Coordinates of C-alpha atoms and ligand atoms in Angstrom, one line a residue:
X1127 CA 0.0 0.0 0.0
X1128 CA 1.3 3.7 -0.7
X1129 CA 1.6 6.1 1.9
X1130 CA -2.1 8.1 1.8
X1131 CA 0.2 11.2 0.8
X1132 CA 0.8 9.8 -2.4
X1133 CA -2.6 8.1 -3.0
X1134 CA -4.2 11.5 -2.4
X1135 CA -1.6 12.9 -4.7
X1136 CA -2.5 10.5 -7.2
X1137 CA -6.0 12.0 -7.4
X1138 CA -5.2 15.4 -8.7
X1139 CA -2.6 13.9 -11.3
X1140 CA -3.2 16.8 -13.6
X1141 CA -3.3 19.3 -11.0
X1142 CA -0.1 22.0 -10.1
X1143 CA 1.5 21.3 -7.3
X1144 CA 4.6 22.8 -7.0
X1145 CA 5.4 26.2 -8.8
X1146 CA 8.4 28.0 -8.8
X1147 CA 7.9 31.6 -9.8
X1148 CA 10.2 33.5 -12.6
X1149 CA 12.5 36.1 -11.5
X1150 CA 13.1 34.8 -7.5
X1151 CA 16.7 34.1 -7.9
X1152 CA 15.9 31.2 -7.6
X1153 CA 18.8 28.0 -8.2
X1154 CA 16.3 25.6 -8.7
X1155 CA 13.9 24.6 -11.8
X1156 CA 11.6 27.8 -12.6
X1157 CA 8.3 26.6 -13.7
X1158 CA 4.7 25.2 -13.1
X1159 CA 4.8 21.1 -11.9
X1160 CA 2.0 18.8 -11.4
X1161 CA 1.1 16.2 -9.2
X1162 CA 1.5 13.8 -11.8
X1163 CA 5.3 15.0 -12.0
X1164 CA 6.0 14.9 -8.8
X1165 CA 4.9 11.5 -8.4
X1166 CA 6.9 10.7 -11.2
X1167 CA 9.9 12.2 -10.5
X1168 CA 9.7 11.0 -6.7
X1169 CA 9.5 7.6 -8.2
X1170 CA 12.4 7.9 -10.3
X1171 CA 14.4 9.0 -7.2
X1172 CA 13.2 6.2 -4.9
X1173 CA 14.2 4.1 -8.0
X1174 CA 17.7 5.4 -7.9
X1175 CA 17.9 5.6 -3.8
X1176 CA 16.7 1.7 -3.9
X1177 CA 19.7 0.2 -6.2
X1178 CA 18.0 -2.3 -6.9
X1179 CA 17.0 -3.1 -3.4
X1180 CA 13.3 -3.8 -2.1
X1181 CA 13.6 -0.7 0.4
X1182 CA 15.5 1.6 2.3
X1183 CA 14.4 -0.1 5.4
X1184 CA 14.2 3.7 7.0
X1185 CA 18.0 4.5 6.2
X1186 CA 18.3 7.8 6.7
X1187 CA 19.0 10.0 3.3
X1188 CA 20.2 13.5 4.1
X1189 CA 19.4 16.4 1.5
X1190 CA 20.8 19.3 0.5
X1191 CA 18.8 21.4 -2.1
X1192 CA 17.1 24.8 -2.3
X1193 CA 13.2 25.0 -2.2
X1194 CA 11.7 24.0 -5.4
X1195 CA 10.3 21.0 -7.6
X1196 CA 13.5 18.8 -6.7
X1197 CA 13.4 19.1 -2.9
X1198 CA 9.7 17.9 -3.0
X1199 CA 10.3 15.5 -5.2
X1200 CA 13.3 14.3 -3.5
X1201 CA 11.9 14.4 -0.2
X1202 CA 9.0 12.3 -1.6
X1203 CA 11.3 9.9 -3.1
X1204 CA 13.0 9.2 0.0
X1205 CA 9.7 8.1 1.4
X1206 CA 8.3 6.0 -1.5
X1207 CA 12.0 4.1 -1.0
X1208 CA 11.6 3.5 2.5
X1209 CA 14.2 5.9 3.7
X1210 CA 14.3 8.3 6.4
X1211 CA 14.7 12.0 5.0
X1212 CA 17.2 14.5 7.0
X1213 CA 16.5 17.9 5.2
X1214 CA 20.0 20.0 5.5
X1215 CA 19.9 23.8 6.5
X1216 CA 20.8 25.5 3.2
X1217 CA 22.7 28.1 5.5
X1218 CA 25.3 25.8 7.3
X1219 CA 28.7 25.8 7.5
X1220 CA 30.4 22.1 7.0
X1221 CA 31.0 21.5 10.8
X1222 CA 26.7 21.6 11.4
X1223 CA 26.5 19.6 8.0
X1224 CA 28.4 17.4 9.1
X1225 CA 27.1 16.8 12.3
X1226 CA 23.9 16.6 11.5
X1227 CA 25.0 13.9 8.8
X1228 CA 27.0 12.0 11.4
X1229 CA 24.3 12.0 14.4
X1230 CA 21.7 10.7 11.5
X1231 CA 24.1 7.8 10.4
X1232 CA 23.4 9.1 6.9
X1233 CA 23.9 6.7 4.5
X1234 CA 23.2 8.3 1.1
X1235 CA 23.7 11.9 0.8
X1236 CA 21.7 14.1 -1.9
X1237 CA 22.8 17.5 -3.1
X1238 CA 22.1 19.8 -5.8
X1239 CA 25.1 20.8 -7.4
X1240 CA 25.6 24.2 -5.9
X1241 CA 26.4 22.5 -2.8
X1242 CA 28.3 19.8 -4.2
X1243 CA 31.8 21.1 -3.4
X1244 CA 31.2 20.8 0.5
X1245 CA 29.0 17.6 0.6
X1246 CA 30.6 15.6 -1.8
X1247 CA 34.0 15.8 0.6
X1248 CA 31.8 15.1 3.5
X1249 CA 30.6 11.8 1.4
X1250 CA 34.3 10.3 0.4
X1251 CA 35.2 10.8 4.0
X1252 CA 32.7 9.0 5.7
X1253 CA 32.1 6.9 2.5
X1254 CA 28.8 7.4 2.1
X1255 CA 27.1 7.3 -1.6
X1256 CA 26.6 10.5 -3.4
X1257 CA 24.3 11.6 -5.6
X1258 CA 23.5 14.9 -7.2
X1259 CA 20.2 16.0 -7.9
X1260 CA 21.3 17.2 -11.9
X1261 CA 22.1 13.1 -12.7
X1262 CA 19.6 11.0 -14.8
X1263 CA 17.2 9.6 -13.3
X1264 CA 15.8 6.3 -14.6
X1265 CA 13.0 5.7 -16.6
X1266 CA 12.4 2.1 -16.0
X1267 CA 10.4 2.2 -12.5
X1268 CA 11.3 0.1 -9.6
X1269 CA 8.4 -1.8 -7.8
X1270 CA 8.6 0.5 -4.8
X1271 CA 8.0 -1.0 -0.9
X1272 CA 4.6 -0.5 1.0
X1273 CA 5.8 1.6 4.0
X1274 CA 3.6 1.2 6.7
X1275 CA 2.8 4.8 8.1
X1276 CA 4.1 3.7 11.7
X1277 CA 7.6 3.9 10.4
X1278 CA 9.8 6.3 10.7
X1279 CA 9.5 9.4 8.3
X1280 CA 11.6 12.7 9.5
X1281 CA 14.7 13.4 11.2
X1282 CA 14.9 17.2 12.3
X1283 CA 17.5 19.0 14.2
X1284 CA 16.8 21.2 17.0
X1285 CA 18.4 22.9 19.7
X1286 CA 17.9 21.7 23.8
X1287 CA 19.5 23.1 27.0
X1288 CA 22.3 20.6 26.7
X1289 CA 24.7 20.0 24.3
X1290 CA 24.2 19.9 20.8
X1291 CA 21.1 19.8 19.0
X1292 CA 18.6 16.5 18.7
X1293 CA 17.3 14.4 16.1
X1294 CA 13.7 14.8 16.2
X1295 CA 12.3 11.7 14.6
X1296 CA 8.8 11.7 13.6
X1297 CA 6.9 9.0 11.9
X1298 CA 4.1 9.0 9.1
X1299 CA 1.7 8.5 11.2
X1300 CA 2.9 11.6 13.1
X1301 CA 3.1 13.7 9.9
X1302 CA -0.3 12.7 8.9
X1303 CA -1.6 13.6 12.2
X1304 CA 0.1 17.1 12.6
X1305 CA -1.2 17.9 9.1
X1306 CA -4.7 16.5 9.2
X1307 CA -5.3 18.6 12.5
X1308 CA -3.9 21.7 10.8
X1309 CA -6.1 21.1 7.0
X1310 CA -9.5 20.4 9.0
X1311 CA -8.9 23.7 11.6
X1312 CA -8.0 26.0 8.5
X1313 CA -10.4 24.9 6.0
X1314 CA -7.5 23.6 3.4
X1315 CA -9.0 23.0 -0.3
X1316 CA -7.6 22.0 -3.8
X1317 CA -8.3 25.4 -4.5
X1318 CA -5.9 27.0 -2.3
X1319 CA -2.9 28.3 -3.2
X1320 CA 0.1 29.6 -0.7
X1321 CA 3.3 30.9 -1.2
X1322 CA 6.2 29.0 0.5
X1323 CA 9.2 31.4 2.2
X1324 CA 10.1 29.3 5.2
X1325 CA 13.3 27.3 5.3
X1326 CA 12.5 23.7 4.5
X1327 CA 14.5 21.9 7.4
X1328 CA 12.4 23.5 9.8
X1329 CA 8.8 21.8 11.1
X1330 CA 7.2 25.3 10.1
X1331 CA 8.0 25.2 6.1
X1332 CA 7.7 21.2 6.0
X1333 CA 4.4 20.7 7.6
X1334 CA 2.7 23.7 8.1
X1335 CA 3.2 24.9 4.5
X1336 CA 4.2 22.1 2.1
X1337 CA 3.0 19.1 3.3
X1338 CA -0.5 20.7 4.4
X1339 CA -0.8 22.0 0.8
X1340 CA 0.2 18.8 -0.5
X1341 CA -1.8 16.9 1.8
X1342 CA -5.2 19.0 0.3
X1343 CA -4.2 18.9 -3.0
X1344 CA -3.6 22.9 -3.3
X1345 CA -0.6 24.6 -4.8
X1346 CA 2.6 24.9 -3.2
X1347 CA 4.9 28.6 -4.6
X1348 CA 8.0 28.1 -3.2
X1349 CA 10.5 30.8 -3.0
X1350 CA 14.2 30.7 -3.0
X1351 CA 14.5 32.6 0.2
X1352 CA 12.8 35.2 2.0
X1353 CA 12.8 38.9 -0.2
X1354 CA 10.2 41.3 1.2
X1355 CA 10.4 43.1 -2.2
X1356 CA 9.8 39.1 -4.0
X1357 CA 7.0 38.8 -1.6
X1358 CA 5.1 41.7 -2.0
X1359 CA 5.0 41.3 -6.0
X1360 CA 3.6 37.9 -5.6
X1361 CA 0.8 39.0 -2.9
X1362 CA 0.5 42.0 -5.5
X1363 CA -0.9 39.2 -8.2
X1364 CA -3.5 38.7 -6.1
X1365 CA -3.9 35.0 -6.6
X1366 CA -2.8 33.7 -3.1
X1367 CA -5.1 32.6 -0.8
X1368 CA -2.6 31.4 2.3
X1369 CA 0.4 32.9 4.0
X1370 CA 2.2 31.7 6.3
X1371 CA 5.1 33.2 8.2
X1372 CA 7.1 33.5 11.5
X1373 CA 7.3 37.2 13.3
X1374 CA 10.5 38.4 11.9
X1375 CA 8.8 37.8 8.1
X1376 CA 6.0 40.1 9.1
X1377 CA 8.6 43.1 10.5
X1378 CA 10.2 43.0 7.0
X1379 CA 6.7 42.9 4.9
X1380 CA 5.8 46.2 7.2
X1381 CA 9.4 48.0 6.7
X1382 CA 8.5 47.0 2.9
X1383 CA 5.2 48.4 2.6
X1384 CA 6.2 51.2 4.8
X1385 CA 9.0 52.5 2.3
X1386 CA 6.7 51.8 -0.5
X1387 CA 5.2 54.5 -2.7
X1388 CA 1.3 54.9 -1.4
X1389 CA 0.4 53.7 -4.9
X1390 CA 1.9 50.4 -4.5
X1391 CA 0.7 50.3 -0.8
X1392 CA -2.8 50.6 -2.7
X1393 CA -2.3 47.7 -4.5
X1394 CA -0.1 45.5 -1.9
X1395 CA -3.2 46.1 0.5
X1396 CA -5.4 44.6 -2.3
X1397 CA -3.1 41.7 -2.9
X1398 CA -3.7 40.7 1.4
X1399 CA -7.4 41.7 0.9
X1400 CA -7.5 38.6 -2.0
X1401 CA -6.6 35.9 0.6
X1402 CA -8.2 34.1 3.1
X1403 CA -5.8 33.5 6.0
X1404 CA -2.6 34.6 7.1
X1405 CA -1.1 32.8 10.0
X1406 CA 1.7 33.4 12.2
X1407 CA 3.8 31.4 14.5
X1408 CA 7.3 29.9 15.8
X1409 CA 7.6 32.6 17.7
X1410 CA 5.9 35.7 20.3
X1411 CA 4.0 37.7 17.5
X1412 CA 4.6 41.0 19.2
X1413 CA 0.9 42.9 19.9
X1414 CA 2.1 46.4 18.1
X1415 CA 3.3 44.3 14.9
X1416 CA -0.3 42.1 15.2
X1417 CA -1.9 46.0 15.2
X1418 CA 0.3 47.2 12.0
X1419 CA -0.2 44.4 10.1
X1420 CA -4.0 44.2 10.2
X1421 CA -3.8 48.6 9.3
X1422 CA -2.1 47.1 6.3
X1423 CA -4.0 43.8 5.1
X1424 CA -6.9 44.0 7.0
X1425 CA -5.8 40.7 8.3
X1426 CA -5.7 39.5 12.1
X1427 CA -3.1 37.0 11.8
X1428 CA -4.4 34.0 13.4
X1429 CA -1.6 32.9 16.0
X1430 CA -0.7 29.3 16.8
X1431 CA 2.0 27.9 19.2
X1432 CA 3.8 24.6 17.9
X1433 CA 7.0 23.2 18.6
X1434 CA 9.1 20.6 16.6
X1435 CA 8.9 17.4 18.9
X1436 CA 4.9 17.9 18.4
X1437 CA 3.5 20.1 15.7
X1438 CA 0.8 22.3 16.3
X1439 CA -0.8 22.7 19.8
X1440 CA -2.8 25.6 20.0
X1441 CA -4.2 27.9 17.9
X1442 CA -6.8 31.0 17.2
X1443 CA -9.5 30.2 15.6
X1444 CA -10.1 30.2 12.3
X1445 CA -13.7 31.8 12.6
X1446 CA -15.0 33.5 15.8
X1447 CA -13.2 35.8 18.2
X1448 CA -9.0 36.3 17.7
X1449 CA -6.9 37.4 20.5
X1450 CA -4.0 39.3 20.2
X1451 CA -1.2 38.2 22.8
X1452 CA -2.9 34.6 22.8
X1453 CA -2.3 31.6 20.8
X1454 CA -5.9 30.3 21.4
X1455 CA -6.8 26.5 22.0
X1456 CA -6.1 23.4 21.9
X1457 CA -6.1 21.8 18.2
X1458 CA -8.3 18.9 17.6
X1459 CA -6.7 15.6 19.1
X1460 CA -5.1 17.6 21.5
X1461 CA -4.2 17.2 24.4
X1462 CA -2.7 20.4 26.6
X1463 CA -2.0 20.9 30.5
X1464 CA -0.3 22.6 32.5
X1465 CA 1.8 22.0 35.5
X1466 CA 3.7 22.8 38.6
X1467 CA 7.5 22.5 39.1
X1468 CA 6.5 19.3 41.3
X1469 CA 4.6 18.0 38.1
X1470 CA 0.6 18.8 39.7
X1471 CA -1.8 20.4 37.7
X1472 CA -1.9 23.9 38.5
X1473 CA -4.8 25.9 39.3
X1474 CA -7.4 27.9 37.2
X1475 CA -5.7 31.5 36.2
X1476 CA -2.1 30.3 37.7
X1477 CA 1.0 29.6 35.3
X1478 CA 2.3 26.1 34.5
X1479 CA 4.5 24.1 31.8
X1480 CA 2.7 23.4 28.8
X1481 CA 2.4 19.9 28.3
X1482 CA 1.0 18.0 25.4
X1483 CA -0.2 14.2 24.4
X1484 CA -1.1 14.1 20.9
X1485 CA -1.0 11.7 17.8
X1486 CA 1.4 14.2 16.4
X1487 CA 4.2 14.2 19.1
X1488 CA 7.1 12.7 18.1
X1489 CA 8.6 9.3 18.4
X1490 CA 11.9 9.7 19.9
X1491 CA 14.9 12.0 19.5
X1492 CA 17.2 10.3 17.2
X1493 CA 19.8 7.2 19.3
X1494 CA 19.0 9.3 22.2
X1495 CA 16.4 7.0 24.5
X1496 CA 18.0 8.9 27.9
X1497 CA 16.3 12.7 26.2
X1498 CA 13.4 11.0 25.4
X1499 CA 12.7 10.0 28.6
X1500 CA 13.3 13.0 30.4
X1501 CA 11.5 14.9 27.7
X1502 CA 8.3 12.8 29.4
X1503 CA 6.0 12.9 32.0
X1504 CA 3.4 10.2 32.5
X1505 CA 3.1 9.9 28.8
X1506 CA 2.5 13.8 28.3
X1507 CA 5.7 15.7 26.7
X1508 CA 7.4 18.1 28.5
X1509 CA 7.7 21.4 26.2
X1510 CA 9.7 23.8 28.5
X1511 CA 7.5 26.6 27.7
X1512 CA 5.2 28.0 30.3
X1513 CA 1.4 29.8 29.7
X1514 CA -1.5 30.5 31.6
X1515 CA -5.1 30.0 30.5
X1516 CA -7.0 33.5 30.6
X1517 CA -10.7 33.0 29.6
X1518 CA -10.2 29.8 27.6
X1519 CA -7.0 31.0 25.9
X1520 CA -3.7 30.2 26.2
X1521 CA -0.9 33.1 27.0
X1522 CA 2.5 32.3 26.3
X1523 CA 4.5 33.3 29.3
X1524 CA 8.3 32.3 27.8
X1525 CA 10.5 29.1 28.1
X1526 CA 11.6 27.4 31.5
X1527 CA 15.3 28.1 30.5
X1528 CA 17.4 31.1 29.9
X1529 CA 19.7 29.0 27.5
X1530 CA 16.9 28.7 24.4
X1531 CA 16.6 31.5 22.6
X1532 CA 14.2 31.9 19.8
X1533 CA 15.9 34.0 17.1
X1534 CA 14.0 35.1 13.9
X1535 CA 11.6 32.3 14.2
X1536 CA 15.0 29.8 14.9
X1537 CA 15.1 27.9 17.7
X1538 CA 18.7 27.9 19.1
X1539 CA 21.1 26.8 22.3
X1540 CA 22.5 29.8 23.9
X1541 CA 25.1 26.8 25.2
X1542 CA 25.9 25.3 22.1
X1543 CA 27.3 28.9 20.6
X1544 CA 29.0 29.4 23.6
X1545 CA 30.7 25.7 23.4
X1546 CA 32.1 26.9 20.0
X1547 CA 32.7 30.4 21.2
X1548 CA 35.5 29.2 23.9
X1549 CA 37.5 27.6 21.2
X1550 CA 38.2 31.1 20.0
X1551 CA 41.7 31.7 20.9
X1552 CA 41.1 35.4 22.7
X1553 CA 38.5 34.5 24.5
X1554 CA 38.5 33.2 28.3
X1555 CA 35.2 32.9 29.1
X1556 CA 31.6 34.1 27.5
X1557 CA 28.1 34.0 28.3
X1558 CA 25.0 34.0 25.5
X1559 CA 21.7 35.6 25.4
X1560 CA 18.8 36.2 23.8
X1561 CA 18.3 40.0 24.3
X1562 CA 14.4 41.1 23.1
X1563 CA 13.5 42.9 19.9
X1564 CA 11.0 43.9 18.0
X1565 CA 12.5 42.7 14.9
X1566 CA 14.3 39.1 15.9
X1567 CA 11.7 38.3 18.4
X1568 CA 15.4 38.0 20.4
X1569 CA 19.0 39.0 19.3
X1570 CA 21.7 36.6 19.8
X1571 CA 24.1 38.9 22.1
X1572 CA 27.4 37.3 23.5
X1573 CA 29.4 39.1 26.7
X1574 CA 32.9 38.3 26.5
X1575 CA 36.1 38.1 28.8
X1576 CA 39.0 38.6 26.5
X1577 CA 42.6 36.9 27.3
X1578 CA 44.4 39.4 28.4
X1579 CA 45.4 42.1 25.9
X1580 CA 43.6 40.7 23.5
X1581 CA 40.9 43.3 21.7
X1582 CA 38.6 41.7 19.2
X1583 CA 36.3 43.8 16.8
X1584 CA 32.0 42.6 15.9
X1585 CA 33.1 42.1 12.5
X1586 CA 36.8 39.9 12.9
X1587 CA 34.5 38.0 15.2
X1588 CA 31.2 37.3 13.6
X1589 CA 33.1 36.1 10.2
X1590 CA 34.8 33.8 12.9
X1591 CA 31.6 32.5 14.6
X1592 CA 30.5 32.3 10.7
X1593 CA 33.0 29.4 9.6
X1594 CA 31.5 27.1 12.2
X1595 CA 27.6 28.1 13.1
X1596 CA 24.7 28.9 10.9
X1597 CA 24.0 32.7 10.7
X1598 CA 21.4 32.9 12.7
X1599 CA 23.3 31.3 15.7
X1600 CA 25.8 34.0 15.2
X1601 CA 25.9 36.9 18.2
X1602 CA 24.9 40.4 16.7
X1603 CA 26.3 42.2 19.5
X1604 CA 28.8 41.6 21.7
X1605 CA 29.9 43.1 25.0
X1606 CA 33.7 42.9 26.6
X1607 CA 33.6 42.4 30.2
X1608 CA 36.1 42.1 32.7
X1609 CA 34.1 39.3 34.6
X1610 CA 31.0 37.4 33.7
X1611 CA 28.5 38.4 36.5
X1612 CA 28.0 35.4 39.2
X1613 CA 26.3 33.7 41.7
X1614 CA 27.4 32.4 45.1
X1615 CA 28.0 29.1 42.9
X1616 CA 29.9 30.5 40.4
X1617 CA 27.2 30.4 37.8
X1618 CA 26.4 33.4 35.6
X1619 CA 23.3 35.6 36.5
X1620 CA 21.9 35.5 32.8
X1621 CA 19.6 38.2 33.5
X1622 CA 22.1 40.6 35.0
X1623 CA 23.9 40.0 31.6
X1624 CA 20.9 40.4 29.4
X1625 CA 20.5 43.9 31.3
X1626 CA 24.1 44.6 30.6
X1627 CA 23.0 44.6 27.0
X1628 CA 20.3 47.0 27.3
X1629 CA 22.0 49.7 29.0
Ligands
AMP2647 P1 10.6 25.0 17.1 O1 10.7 23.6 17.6 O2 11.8 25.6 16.4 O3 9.4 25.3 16.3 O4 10.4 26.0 18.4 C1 9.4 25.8 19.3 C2 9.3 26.9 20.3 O5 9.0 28.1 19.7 C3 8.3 26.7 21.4 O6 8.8 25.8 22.3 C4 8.1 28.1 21.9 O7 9.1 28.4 22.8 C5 8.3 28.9 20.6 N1 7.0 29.3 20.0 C6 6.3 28.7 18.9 N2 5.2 29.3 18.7 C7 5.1 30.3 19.5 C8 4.1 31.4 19.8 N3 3.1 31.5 19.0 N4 4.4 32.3 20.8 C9 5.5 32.1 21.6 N5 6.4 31.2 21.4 C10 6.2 30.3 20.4

């Protein structure tokens, strides 16, 4: 039996799925792509990732290539052959890619050729095969393998309190539930049609906007990378009926329309006034940027909280009464509480960990059984955030720990920076926080105790940061102190030092 993904598919054969607009910069295939070719393609490319094996037997296949027709097709591919897919961060430098290719025990890796220069070295050294997306495929179809949807489907990477990040595994049936929730909730049809500017090694972009759209049938317009000027021409067509984007996106499509002639403003209004929904999440969707936006599309964006290890959770509805500041109800099939630090349930009106037990939570983090079980209580996953329940709705109050910051929509380890940032040679010691802004959601913002003598300028240090963490993990401001501020136990005072910053 197919996975119901591609027997669903199979019914709008003729239909577009995928469409990659003209003049996006994009690297990939510009052009309009059915469902017919992408379960054609994705067949040729389980054909060639099965070798003439009967299936992958959930190997995992990690993949390199920018948004567009071949990603889909290859992450659909991977499926059909029974593998595992590990979606690579486009914006990595080789030591993530490479250790997000070793914690996945990779076997096959898959890149489009502008990347082939740093993955193909990464393949001969750990001998893994390598194939690049521009060889020819084969026309003579394998039979492919019935994967049952408990199997597993995803590996994503995201950052915890400790060490480096996890492999969030999910499995079909996860995928199916996450996306199913989300399609009935927001009304998804054939006929919609949303444009895609999310990275797609993120749960946001893979679920929320592809698979979702892919799931009902509609068309997917995938975007190179974010452009607020690319953006605003597309809404400007006024053929999009869904948009969905974290915080940060929304800041930029205001600065756009701000600095845009009040003709265009006329007609960028009018592209927003064409759709049906815009949705934000990923992140706090600050109230004043909530306000602007609807002044300038007449939309309320409809705010949902979600987290990688178990899709969406809550959410505004899509009829009836928004709030601004909340992020709603629980979704259909799921489960939400909240508790004490002893693990009760706490009382009406008082604040308590979100926890959540739904078909779409996760399986496991990836060769990691000691995080998943601390990631568990009683069955019900531990998220780390905390919220209160104000008439019926939910109120994000921030995360348990000082040490996750949630940068431009990014989820990242204020630890894991500062591991790398004490292999720089001139620096003792250092201390990581996310510092709040309007923009970011939080600034990644790194106080530093040189060796001494040593002087070290924002720029000579960020292009150093740059060689071994993606951009977003890299500090935008940094802050030269002779000592980190402490406790009576030696540990630093993070708040004192995100204070520091905002002298
Ligand atoms: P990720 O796994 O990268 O999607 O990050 C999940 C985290 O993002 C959650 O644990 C929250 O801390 C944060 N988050 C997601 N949605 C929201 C939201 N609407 N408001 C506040 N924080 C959010």
């Amino acid at each position: 039996m197919n996975l119901p993904l591609i027997t669903r598919a199979e019914k709008h054969n003729e239909k577009i799925a995928i469409l990659v607009p003209r003049g996006c910069a994009n690297a990939t295939t510009v052009g309009a792509f059915t469902y017919g070719d992408l379960l054609y393609a994705s067949s040729q490319i389980a054909t060639n990732l099965l070798k003439n094996t009967e299936d992958l037997q959930e190997q995992r296949v990690a993949f390199l290539i920018p948004p567009g027709f071949e990603y889909v097709a290859t992450q659909w591919g991977i499926w059909r052959a029974g593998g595992i897919a590990v979606p690579l961060c486009i914006s990595h430098p080789r030591p993530e890619l490479e250790y997000v290719i070793t914690n996945s025990g990779a076997a096959i890796i898959v890149a489009h050729p502008n990347f082939e220069a740093i993955l193909r070295a990464i393949a001969t050294e750990q001998n893994l095969r390598f194939i690049l997306t521009s060889e020819t495929l084969p026309s003579d179809i394998a039979p492919l393998p019935d994967v049952d949807i408990t199997r597993r489907a995803l590996i994503l990477y995201t950052s915890g309190t400790t060490g480096k990040p996890k492999g969030v595994v999910t499995t079909h049936q996860n995928i199916q539930a996450q996306v199913t929730s989300l399609t009935t909730v927001w009304e998804w049809t054939s006929s919609d049609r949303i444009l895609h500017v999310l990275p797609l090694h993120h749960i946001h972009g893979i679920v929320n906007v592809l698979t979702c759209a892919l799931w009902a049938g509609a068309q997917c317009h995938l975007l190179s990378k974010f452009d607020a000027e690319i953006v605003w021409n597309r809404i400007c067509d006024g053929d999009l009926t869904l948009f969905m984007a974290v915080p940060t996106i929304y800041v930029k499509l205001i600065a756009a329309w701000e600095a845009a002639s009040s003709e265009r403003q006329k007609s960028m209004s009018a592209g927003c006034a064409k759709m049906r929904l815009m949705v934000s999440g990923s992140a706090a969707l600050p109230v004043q940027v909530l306000e602007k936006w609807q002044t300038i599309s007449g939309h309320f964006l409809l705010e949902r909280y979600g987290m990688t290890e178990i899709g969406m959770a809550l959410s505004n509805p899509l009829h009836g009464q928004r709030w601004s500041g909340y992020v709603g109800k629980p979704l259909p099939e799921v489960e939400v509480r909240l508790v004490d630090e002893n693990g009760e349930l706490v009382s009406t009106r008082t604040p308590g960990e979100i926890q959540v037990k739904s078909p779409g939570v996760f399986l496991e983090y990836w060769q990691n059984p000691q995080a998943t079980a601390k990631a568990f209580q009683d069955g019900w996953f531990c998220t780390g955030d905390t919220a209160v329940v104000e008439n019926g709705n939910y109120r994000i109050l921030g995360r348990m720990s000082v040490d996750i910051i949630k940068t431009g929509g990014y989820k990242v380890s204020a630890l894991e920076i500062e591991e790398v940032l004490r292999s720089h040679p001139d620096i003792q010691e250092c201390a990581v926080v996310g510092v709040a802004d309007i923009e970011w959601g939080e600034r990644v913002c790194a106080a530093l105790v040189l060796q001494s003598s040593q002087t070290l300028t924002l720029e000579s240090f960020r292009s150093w940061v740059k060689e071994r963490l993606a951009v977003y993990k890299v500090p935008t401001q940094i802050l030269t102190l002779e000592e980190l501020p402490r406790n009576a136990m030696g540990k630093v005072i993070k708040p004192t030092v995100v204070e520091l910053f905002r002298l």
